[in-house]
Amino acid sequence: MATSASHAVKRLRLTNAQNWVCRNCTRRTFTSSSILAQQPRPSNQPSGNNGDKTTHFGFETVAEGLKASRVGAVFSSVASNYDTMNDLMSLGIHRLWKDHFVRSLDPGVRHPATNPPQGQRILDIAGGTGDIAFRMLDHSTNINHDRQTSVLVSDINPDMLGEGKKRFAASPYHGTGRVDFLEANAENLDKVADSSIDLYTVAFGIRNFTHKDKALREAYRVLKPGGVFACLEFTPQLANPVLNALYKRWSFGAIPLIGQIVAADRDSYQYLVESIERFPSQYEFASMIRDAGFLIPGRTDADSENLEGGWEDLSMGIAAIHKGVKPL
Amino acid sequence: MSLPASTLRAVLRTPTNLRPLLLLQHRLGLQSSPRNPSSSTASYHSYDHPAPAPYPPAETAILSAALAHVPTTGFTRTALTTGLREAGYPEISLNLFPKGAFELVRYHLVTQRTQLNTRVQFPDHDSAAPISVGRKVRSLILARLRGNADAGVVGRWQEAVALMSLAENIPASLKELSLLADEMWFLAGDVSVDSSWYTKRASLAGVYAATELFQSTDQSTDFRDTEQFLDRRLEELRTVGGAVSGTIEWMGFQGGAMVNLLRSKGVRI
Ligand SMILES: C[S@@+](CC[C@H](N)C(=O)[O-])C[C@H]1O[C@@H](n2cnc3c(N)ncnc32)[C@H](O)[C@@H]1O
């Protein structure tokens, strides 16, 4: 996606987000704290009318009620530039990961059980600009010869959805009824009926959710029995400690700086990097998926604590794919 | 470590990437006859390594339904999807099996291994005419091979071998093979752990895998040729160095069979 000057101007209006920095509560092990320290930051606390419960916004702690809107601000500010950010974080390979993600899910019905054949209903959460949705439709059409399968693209942020709508309007899927859009918070999908979805996907989105467990419960509710939950996300830790240190150096040091230069928006990028660090480990996240009631794939014994192999690491573990299947 | 000429020849005839394996076997005491265990007698048996519980219930229902279709549709995605549907799951639930059709192969291997003890009953230890460990091992191998015939997968076994020899599936396949060898030694009543134990396990695994592959090409009635093939391999095990040549023969056979299989599928090798 092009980085046009007008977008940059839009980003510059990004709110005075610095007001919400809490300076006492953060672990800044890898952050480029010296650079941060050069930027004077008022240490105002969020005002009380959002309740006392706090949550993490990157490494900052903010009142829970504020997180969704702050995340919204981040993605509004990077909406038309998010590809750049994904490129930086994934060392340029997020497109390959997405290809692999979709191929491994194998959406579309190859062996229709009904006549006329019935496609799948896919819900792409945090679907932003439709990156995953395009691949889903392409795969089911070209690989499984299924022209029925459709995608509901959902995002909390209307700007991101707007980008997606624009891209689909200019695509062969325009007017096929195979894509629609829904502005919704993943933690509350009350516009989506129980047991109505075959495949729920969330790519690079779940780390932004305030209550990941709530989102998992919603996923479970909307999925049909036998339906699949699938998540593609950065991991907080690479398995190899040396590579991990190098990658952390890169992501915490360079990316926000580059963000500042290319997008004049350091805080948003800083947030994105920190939100990855806060994300649960692969094992923890697989346990959360299991605890939400899903079957974890790849199990060969009945030991429910053995989740090894229940996810797939990508590129030495910079990112991982997690799946769960809703039991009958 | 000096190698006897025969072993050296064997090693040199082996593809470079497999040589370390043979040398390792040599170092682990191959030269002492496997049939003549030395004095150390710490006991080893399956109870020390509790067998993992079988697959979880949903996976069991799907895989067992799918396996029933292997005789007709092979170890394929089609068999898996049919199994899913019969168990009441939609096609997208294929995601429960990241290894795809290989999971069907593994399911067959695991269930056959864990049921082996119900296929063979040996009389008590102190009965009048005790059966030798060697005879018991032979019966166990034949019983296990009968399992393939009963499941109707013999004619499909080369597909299974092709799946097992994919790089990402080799570790799991070898693990299953050595678990089967352990199980056989245990059921045969050989509980000694000594320097020759690894050799015995490797030899048995090699003999079993070779015989199983032979079985998949056997046209004779009641797999009589397979039985004779097995007897020749077991005879080799009785001779010093037998395991080496057995292993090499197995690898050669395996390699040859794979090449033929791939050629038949149009790969130009
Ligand atoms: C990094 S983008 C990922 C976009 C796209 N899935 C991709 O892989 O390229 C993260 C998206 O998550 C969305 N998001 C953040 N919090 C959300 C929430 N609570 N519910 C739904 N979407 C949310 C953001 O608006 C943003 O579009």
Tab-separated table of N, CA, C and O in Angstrom, chain A residues 40 76 86 90 101 124 130 141 155 163 181 189 200 209 212 224 228 233 238-239 248 257 269 271 301-303 306-307:
chain	number	residue	atom	x	y	z
A	40	PRO	N	10.108	14.664	26.559
A	40	PRO	CA	9.442	14.982	27.816
A	40	PRO	C	8.013	14.457	27.780
A	40	PRO	O	7.309	14.628	26.791
A	76	SER	N	-6.077	3.723	13.496
A	76	SER	CA	-6.432	4.803	12.584
A	76	SER	C	-5.163	5.447	12.081
A	76	SER	O	-5.026	5.763	10.914
A	86	ASN	N	3.894	-4.139	9.402
A	86	ASN	CA	3.992	-5.592	9.384
A	86	ASN	C	5.282	-6.043	8.711
A	86	ASN	O	5.909	-7.015	9.125
A	90	SER	N	8.014	-8.292	10.749
A	90	SER	CA	8.176	-9.683	10.324
A	90	SER	C	9.405	-9.830	9.440
A	90	SER	O	9.600	-10.861	8.824
A	101	PHE	N	-0.686	-19.509	6.307
A	101	PHE	CA	-1.832	-19.579	7.233
A	101	PHE	C	-3.079	-20.044	6.481
A	101	PHE	O	-3.745	-21.014	6.864
A	124	ASP	N	-13.585	-13.171	9.516
A	124	ASP	CA	-12.209	-12.713	9.696
A	124	ASP	C	-12.208	-11.532	10.647
A	124	ASP	O	-12.556	-10.412	10.278
A	130	GLY	N	-8.561	-6.480	4.794
A	130	GLY	CA	-9.030	-7.584	3.964
A	130	GLY	C	-7.949	-8.510	3.433
A	130	GLY	O	-8.213	-9.356	2.584
A	141	THR	N	-11.754	-20.588	-4.055
A	141	THR	CA	-12.156	-20.591	-5.462
A	141	THR	C	-11.186	-21.394	-6.318
A	141	THR	O	-11.588	-22.291	-7.063
A	155	ASP	N	-13.922	-5.607	12.015
A	155	ASP	CA	-12.847	-4.870	12.669
A	155	ASP	C	-13.485	-3.835	13.581
A	155	ASP	O	-14.606	-3.382	13.340
A	163	GLU	N	-10.584	0.868	4.310
A	163	GLU	CA	-9.530	0.433	3.380
A	163	GLU	C	-9.933	-0.875	2.709
A	163	GLU	O	-9.758	-1.063	1.507
A	181	PHE	N	-18.996	-6.667	5.525
A	181	PHE	CA	-18.189	-6.021	6.551
A	181	PHE	C	-19.002	-5.760	7.797
A	181	PHE	O	-20.204	-5.517	7.722
A	189	LEU	N	-19.545	-9.945	19.932
A	189	LEU	CA	-19.985	-10.118	18.547
A	189	LEU	C	-21.484	-10.361	18.478
A	189	LEU	O	-21.945	-11.253	17.779
A	200	TYR	N	-13.247	-19.169	11.944
A	200	TYR	CA	-13.005	-17.876	12.581
A	200	TYR	C	-11.508	-17.630	12.500
A	200	TYR	O	-10.727	-18.447	12.987
A	209	PHE	N	-6.462	-7.190	21.844
A	209	PHE	CA	-7.726	-7.290	22.571
A	209	PHE	C	-7.489	-7.127	24.066
A	209	PHE	O	-6.544	-7.688	24.617
A	212	LYS	N	-8.616	-11.216	26.093
A	212	LYS	CA	-8.457	-12.271	25.089
A	212	LYS	C	-9.396	-13.437	25.379
A	212	LYS	O	-9.919	-14.071	24.472
A	224	LYS	N	-19.803	-22.999	14.514
A	224	LYS	CA	-20.592	-24.227	14.470
A	224	LYS	C	-19.788	-25.345	15.126
A	224	LYS	O	-18.559	-25.284	15.148
A	228	VAL	N	-13.698	-24.070	13.124
A	228	VAL	CA	-12.287	-23.916	13.477
A	228	VAL	C	-11.970	-22.477	13.870
A	228	VAL	O	-12.361	-21.531	13.184
A	233	GLU	N	-0.231	-14.917	14.901
A	233	GLU	CA	0.208	-13.816	15.754
A	233	GLU	C	1.724	-13.871	15.989
A	233	GLU	O	2.321	-14.952	15.955
A	238	LEU	N	11.408	-15.776	20.928
A	238	LEU	CA	11.908	-16.779	19.998
A	238	LEU	C	12.555	-17.905	20.802
A	238	LEU	O	13.110	-17.677	21.873
A	239	ALA	N	12.494	-19.117	20.266
A	239	ALA	CA	13.030	-20.260	21.000
A	239	ALA	C	14.540	-20.123	21.215
A	239	ALA	O	15.061	-20.437	22.269
A	248	LYS	N	14.801	-8.774	19.423
A	248	LYS	CA	14.256	-7.776	20.355
A	248	LYS	C	14.949	-6.434	20.157
A	248	LYS	O	14.329	-5.380	20.177
A	257	LEU	N	11.635	3.785	15.848
A	257	LEU	CA	12.375	4.884	15.232
A	257	LEU	C	11.994	5.052	13.774
A	257	LEU	O	11.709	6.156	13.307
A	269	TYR	N	3.835	2.918	16.821
A	269	TYR	CA	4.706	1.794	16.532
A	269	TYR	C	5.285	1.198	17.810
A	269	TYR	O	5.426	-0.012	17.948
A	271	TYR	N	3.790	1.128	20.590
A	271	TYR	CA	2.709	0.314	21.141
A	271	TYR	C	2.674	-1.059	20.478
A	271	TYR	O	2.556	-2.091	21.132
A	301	ASP	N	-2.296	-38.206	22.114
A	301	ASP	CA	-2.626	-38.954	23.319
A	301	ASP	C	-3.663	-38.174	24.109
A	301	ASP	O	-4.007	-37.050	23.768
A	302	ALA	N	-4.170	-38.806	25.165
A	302	ALA	CA	-5.305	-38.212	25.863
A	302	ALA	C	-4.872	-37.287	26.999
A	302	ALA	O	-5.697	-36.787	27.751
A	303	ASP	N	-3.573	-37.029	27.123
A	303	ASP	CA	-3.072	-36.167	28.190
A	303	ASP	C	-3.367	-34.710	27.846
A	303	ASP	O	-2.748	-34.127	26.962
A	306	ASN	N	-0.637	-32.061	27.599
A	306	ASN	CA	0.365	-32.146	26.536
A	306	ASN	C	-0.131	-31.397	25.305
A	306	ASN	O	-0.859	-31.932	24.491
A	307	LEU	N	0.278	-30.138	25.214
A	307	LEU	CA	-0.179	-29.303	24.094
A	307	LEU	C	0.928	-29.123	23.072
A	307	LEU	O	0.776	-28.387	22.106
